[in-house]
XYZ file of C-alpha atoms in Angstrom:
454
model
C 106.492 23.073 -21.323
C 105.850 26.407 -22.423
C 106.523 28.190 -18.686
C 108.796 25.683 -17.140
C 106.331 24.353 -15.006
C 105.671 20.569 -15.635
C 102.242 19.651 -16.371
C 102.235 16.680 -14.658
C 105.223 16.282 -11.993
C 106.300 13.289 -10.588
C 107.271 13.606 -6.514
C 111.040 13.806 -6.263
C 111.558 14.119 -2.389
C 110.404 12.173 0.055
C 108.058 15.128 1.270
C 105.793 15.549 -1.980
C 105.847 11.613 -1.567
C 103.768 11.297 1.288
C 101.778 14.700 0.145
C 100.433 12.977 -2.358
C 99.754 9.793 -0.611
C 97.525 11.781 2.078
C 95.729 13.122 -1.098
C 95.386 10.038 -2.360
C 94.079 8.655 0.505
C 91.565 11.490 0.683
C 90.352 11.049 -2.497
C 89.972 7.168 -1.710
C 88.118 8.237 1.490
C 85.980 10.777 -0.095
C 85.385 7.996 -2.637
C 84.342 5.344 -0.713
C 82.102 7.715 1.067
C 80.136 8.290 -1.683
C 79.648 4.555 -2.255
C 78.769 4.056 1.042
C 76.009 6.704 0.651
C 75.041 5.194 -2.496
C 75.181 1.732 -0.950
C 72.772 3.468 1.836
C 70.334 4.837 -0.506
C 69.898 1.341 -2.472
C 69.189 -0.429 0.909
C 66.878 1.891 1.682
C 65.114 2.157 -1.202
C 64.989 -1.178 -1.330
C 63.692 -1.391 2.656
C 61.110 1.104 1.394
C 60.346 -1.187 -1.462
C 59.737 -4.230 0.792
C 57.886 -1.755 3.068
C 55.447 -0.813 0.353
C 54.765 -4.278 -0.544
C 54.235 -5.599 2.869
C 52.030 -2.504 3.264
C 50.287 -3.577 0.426
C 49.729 -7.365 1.434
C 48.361 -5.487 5.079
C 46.033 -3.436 3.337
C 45.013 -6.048 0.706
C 44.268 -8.503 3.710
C 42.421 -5.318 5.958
C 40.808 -4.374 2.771
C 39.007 -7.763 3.052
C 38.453 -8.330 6.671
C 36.933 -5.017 6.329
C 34.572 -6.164 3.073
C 33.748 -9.322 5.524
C 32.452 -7.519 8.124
C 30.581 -4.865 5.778
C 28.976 -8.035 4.890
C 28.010 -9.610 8.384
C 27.245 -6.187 8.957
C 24.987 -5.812 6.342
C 23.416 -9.712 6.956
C 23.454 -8.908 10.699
C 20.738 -5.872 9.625
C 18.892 -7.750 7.746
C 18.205 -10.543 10.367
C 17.487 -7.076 12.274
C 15.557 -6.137 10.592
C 13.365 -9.173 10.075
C 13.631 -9.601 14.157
C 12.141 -6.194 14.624
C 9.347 -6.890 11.788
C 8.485 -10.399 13.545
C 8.614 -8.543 16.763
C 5.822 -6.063 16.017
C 3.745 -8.908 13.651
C 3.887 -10.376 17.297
C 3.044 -7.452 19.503
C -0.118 -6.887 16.864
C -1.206 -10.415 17.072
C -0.610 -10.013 20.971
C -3.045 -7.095 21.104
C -5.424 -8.532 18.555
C -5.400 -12.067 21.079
C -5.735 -10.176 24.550
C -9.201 -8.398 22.717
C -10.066 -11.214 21.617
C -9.192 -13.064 24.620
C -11.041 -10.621 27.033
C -13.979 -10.976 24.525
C -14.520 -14.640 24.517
C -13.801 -15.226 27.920
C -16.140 -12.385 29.471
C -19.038 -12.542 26.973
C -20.286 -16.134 28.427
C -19.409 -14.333 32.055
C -21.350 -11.273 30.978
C -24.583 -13.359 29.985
C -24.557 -15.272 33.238
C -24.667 -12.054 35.201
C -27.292 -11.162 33.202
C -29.166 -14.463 33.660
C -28.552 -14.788 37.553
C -30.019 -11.068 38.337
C -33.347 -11.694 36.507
C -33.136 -15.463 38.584
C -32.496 -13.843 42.363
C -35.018 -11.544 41.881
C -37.514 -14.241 41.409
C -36.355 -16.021 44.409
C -37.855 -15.637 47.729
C -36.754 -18.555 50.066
C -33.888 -17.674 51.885
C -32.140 -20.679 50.927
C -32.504 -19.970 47.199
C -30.975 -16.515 47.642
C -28.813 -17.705 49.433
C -27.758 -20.028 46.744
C -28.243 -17.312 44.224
C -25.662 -15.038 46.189
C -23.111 -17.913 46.160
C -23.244 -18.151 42.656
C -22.745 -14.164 42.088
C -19.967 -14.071 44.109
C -18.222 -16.662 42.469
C -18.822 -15.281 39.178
C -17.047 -11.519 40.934
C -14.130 -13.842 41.474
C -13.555 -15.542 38.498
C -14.187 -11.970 36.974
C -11.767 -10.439 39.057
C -9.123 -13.097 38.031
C -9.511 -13.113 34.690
C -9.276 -9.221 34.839
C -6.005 -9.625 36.380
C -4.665 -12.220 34.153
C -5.221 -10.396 31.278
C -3.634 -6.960 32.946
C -0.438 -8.570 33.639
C -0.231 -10.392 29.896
C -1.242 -7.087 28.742
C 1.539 -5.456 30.826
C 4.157 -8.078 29.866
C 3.519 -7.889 26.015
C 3.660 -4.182 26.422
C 0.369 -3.639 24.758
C -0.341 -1.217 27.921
C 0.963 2.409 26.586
C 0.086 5.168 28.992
C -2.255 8.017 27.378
C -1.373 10.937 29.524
C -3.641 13.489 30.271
C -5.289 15.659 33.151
C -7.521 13.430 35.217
C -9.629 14.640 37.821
C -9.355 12.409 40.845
C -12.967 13.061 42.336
C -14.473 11.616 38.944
C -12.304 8.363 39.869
C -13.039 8.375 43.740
C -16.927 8.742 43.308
C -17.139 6.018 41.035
C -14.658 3.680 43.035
C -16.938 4.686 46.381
C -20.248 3.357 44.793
C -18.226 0.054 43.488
C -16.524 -0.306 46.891
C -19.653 0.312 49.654
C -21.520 -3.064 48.509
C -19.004 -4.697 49.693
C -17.059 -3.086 52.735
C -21.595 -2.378 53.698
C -21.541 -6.018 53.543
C -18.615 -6.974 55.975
C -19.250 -4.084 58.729
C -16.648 -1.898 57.862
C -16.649 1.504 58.197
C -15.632 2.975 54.410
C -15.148 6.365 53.847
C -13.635 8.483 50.964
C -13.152 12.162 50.785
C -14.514 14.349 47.841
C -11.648 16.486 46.011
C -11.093 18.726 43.316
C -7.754 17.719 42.530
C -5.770 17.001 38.947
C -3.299 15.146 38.046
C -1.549 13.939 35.241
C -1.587 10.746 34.989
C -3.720 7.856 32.374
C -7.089 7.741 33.818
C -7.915 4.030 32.690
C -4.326 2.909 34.623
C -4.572 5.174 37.641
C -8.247 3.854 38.071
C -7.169 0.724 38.469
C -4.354 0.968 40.342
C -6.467 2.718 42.982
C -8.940 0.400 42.382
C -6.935 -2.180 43.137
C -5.813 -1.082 46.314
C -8.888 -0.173 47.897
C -10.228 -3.820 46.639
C -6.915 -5.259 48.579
C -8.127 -2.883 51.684
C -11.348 -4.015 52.083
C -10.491 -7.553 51.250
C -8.016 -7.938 54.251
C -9.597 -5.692 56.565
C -12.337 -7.640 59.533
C -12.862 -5.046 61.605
C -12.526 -1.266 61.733
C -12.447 0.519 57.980
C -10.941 1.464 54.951
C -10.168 5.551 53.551
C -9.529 6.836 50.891
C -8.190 10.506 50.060
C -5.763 12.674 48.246
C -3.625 15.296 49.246
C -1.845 18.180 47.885
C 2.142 18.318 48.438
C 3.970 20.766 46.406
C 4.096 19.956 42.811
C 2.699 16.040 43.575
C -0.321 14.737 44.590
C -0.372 11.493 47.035
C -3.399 9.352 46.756
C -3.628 7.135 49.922
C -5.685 4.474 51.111
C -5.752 3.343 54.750
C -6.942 0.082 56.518
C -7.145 -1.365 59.650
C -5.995 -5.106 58.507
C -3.780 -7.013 59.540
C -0.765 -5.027 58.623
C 2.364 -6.221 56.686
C 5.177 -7.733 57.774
C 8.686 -6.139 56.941
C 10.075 -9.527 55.057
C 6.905 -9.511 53.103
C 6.575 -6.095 52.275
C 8.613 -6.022 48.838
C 7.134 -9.987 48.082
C 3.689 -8.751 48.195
C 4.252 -6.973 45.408
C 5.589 -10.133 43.211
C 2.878 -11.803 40.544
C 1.669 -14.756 41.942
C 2.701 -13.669 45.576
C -0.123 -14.078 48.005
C 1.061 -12.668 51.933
C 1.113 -14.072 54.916
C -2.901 -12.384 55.138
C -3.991 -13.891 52.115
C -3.238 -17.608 53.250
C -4.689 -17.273 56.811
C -7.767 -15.770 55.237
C -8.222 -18.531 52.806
C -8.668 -15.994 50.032
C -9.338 -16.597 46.800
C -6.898 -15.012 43.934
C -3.682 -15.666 42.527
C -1.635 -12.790 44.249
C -1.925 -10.400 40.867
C -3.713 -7.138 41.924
C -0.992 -5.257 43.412
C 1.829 -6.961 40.854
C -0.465 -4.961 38.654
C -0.241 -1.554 40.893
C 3.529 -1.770 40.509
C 3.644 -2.516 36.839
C 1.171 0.193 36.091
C 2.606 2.562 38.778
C 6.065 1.970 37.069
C 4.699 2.622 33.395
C 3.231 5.965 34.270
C 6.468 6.898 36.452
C 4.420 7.192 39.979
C 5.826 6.420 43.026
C 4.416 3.672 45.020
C 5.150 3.523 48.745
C 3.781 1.340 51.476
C 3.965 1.900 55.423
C 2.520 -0.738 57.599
C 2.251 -2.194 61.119
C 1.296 -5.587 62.223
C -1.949 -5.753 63.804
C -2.826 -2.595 63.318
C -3.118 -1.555 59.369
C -1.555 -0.488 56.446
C -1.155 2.958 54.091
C -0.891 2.173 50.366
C 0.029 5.662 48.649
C 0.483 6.589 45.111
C 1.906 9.629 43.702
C 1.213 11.561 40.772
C 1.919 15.509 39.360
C -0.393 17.568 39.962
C -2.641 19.362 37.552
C -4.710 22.117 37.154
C -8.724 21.098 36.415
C -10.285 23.490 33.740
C -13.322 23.729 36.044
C -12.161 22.879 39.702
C -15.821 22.362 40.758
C -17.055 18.793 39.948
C -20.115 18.107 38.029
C -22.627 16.246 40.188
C -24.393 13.831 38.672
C -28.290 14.509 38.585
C -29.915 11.798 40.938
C -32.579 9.366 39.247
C -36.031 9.010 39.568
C -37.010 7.124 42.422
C -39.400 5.426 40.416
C -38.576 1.877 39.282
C -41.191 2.334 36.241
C -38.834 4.856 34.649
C -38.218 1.853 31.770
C -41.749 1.018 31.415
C -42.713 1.188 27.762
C -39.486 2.503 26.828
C -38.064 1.324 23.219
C -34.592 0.463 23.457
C -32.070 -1.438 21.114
C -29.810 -4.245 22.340
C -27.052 -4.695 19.586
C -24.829 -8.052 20.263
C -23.364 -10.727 18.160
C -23.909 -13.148 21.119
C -27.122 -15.275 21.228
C -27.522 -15.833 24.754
C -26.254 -11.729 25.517
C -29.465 -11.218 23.880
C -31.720 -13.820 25.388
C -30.440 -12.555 29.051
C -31.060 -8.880 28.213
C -34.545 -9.577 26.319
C -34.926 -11.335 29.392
C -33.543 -8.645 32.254
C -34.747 -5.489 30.280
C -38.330 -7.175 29.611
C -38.440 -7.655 33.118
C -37.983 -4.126 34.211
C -40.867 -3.397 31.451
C -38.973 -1.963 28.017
C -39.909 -2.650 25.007
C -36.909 -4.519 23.777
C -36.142 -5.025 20.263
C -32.668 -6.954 19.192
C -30.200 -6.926 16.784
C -27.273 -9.008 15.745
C -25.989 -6.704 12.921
C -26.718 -3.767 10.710
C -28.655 -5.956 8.459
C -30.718 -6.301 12.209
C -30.422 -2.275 12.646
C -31.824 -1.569 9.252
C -35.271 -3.903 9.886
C -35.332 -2.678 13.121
C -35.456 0.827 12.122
C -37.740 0.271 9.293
C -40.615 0.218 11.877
C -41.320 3.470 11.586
C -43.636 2.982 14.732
C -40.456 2.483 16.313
C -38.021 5.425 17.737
C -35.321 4.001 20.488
C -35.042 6.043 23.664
C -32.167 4.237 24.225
C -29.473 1.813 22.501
C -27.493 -0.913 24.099
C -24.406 -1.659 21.725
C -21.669 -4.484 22.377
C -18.332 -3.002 21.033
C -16.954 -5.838 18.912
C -19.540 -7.364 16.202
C -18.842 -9.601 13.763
C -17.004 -9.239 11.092
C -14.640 -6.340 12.598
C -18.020 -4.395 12.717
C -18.147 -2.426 15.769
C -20.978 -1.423 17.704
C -20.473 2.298 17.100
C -21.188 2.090 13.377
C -24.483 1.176 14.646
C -24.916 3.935 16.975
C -24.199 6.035 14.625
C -26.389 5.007 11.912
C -29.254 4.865 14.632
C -28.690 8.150 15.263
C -28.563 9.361 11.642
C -31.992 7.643 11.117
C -33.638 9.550 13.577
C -31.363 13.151 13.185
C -30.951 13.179 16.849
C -28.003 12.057 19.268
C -30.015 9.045 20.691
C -28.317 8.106 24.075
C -26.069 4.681 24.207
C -24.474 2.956 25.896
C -21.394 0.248 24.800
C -20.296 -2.595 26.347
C -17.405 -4.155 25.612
C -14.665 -6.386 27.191
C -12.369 -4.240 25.813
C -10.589 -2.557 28.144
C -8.287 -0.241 26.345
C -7.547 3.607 26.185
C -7.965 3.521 22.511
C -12.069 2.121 22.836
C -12.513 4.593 26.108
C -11.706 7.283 23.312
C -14.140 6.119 20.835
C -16.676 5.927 23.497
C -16.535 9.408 24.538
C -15.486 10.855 20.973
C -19.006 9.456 19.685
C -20.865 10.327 23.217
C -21.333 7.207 24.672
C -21.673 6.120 27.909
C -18.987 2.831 28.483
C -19.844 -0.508 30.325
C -17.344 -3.097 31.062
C -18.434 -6.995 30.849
C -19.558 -9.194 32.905
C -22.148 -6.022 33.404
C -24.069 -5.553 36.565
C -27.212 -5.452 36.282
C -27.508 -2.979 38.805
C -25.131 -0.617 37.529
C -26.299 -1.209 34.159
C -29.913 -0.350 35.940
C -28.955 2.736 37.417
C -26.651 4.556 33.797
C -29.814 3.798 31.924
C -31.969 5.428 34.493
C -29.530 8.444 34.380
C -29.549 8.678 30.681
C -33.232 8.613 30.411
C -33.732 11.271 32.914
């Protein structure tokens, strides 16, 4: 020792004993807290460790579940894809068939109107005619149905897309009033219709036959009394109504009457022909444009049909008047005109019917047709009757137009066509031609062609 102080002193008393026991003990404590800690961080590291790989395995395993359904995912829009692609290859060929459909099936119709005018105006025993007017009104009917059947396929597949536009409802009602007097004239009934100047906006090929189906249901179930038709302003809408004085409609019948194949409670006492279609057809079309269609009836004393539409403002709100024809019937006499149609008896019945009314007739199957035909330099057309659809996806207006073109002057035309469609209503008026539908009546075929040549 160098101070007297003992470097390292051993406890004498009893005292510095159990001082140096507690710091002992301290020291052990302080010790075995540290291991503890230690002990601690090793377990929890290794937790952690285990954590991480479990995490792993999870995300491994999500990792694929998620690759799986990438792939179904990626299959699934494929098979989408190829759906959607078959569904418009189907909705094409469904629009190509209905044409082609209304074509076949109306062209044989529209030559038997033909024929049957040029044979009742030869007849002149009652008997005969009255044959004669058997056989015209079944060929209306089966018209009519077939009209109808092909509306509501049309409707179904969807091929029906509304073109909307301003339509001026006295255009509509004039020509529905001249279609419509024949035959309420012919059962008694007092028809009348009420000229307007009202727009709305609506598509003019749907709306006309909506309304022209429920003034053809009006005078259908009405015996006695009449049948009106008229439009109304209210507010922002415009209601188009037709009345009758039928038989009314019973309140359990008066959603079922709107059904396809539905015929009322009227329709089976009357024994009427038809397959309950017409005003399935108002709904759908009503529905497709977004009008409202309402109905308020009372049995045994009529019905009010009503349609609704926006109103519209008319560029011009007076309506052109059509000019009134000659009251001559020798207004065709001598007259060149052009039938165009791929259909060998079309021809032979309007050779026949036009012959008869005393044009000069000269027909045509196709251009190669046209082209003789206008190689007669003798001959200049007042006139051309076109069918739309010609063989070999020719149509009927590449032969107006060529007509025309030979002669440097818009020669008037008119096409006729099964074809019922907004898109062939358009070409018609975008190449200034009048538009017929088939079966044509002769009459109304009669009186455009008398108003064209005027």
């Amino acid at each position: 020792m160098t101070d007297g102080t003992p470097t390292d002193r051993q406890p004498q008393t009893p005292l510095e004993f159990g001082r140096a026991v507690d710091k002992l003990r301290k020291i052990n404590d302080a010790l075995m807290k540290r291991v503890e800690r230690s002990m601690d961080q090793q377990a929890n590291a290794f937790s952690l460790f285990q954590t991480a790989i479990n995490q792993e395995t999870q995300i491994r395993i999500r990792t694929e579940e998620l690759n799986n359904a990438l792939t179904k995912l990626a299959q699934a829009n494929v098979e989408l894809s190829a759906a959607r692609d078959a569904a418009e290859r189907s909705n094409v060929f469904k629009t190509r068939f209905f044409t082609a459909v209304g074509h076949d099936l109306l062209q044989p119709l529209h030559a038997a109107r033909l024929t049957l005018s040029e044979l009742m105006d030869t007849q002149s025993e009652p008997d005969h005619k009255q044959l004669t007017n058997n056989i015209s009104s079944a060929l209306v009917t089966i018209e009519e149905l077939l009209t109808s059947i092909l509306d509501i396929s049309k409707l179904e597949a969807g091929v029906f897309v509304p073109n909307i536009q301003t339509v001026s409802l006295g255009a509509i009602f004039e020509q529905l009033a001249c279609n419509i007097e024949p035959v309420t004239r012919r059962k008694r009934l007092d028809f009348r219709w009420r000229p307007t100047n009202l727009g709305v906006r609506s598509d003019p090929l749907m709306l006309r036959r909506i309304v022209q189906n429920l003034v053809a249901n009006a005078a259908h179930y009405t015996e006695a009394g009449g049948v009106l038709l008229a439009a109304r302003r209210r507010g922002s809408q415009v209601e188009i109504e037709v009345w009758d004085t039928g038989p009314g409609v019973a309140p359990q019948e008066r959603e079922r009457i709107f059904e396809e194949f539905h015929r009322g409670e009227a329709s089976e006492r009357s024994g009427g022909a038809g397959f309950g279609l017409g005003l399935a057809i108002v709904r759908r079309m009503s529905e497709s444009l977004g009008h409202e269609l309402k109905l308020q009836s009372r049995v045994g004393v009529g019905s009010r049909f009503s349609i609704t539409a926006p109103h519209a403002a008319l560029l011009s709100q007076a309506e052109p008047k059509v000019q009134s024809a000659p009251s001559s019937n020798n207004y065709l006499v001598a007259r060149p005109l052009i039938v165009i149609d791929n259909d060998l008896s079309v021809l032979g019945a309007m050779q026949t019917l036009l012959s008869r009314w005393g044009a000069d007739v000269r027909l045509a199957r196709d251009l190669d047709d046209v082209n003789e035909i206008l190689s007669d330099s003798a001959f200049t057309p007042a006139i051309i009757l076109a069918d739309y659809h010609l063989d070999g996806s020719v149509l009927g207006i590449e032969a107006v137009v060529r007509i025309r073109q030979a002669f440097g002057r818009a020669i008037p035309a008119i096409l006729i066509t099964a074809d019922r469609t907004q898109a062939t209503a358009e070409a018609a008026k975008q190449f200034d031609c009048a538009l017929l539908h088939k079966p044509v009546r002769p009459a109304e075929l009669r009186a455009l062609m008398q108003h064209l040549l005027a």
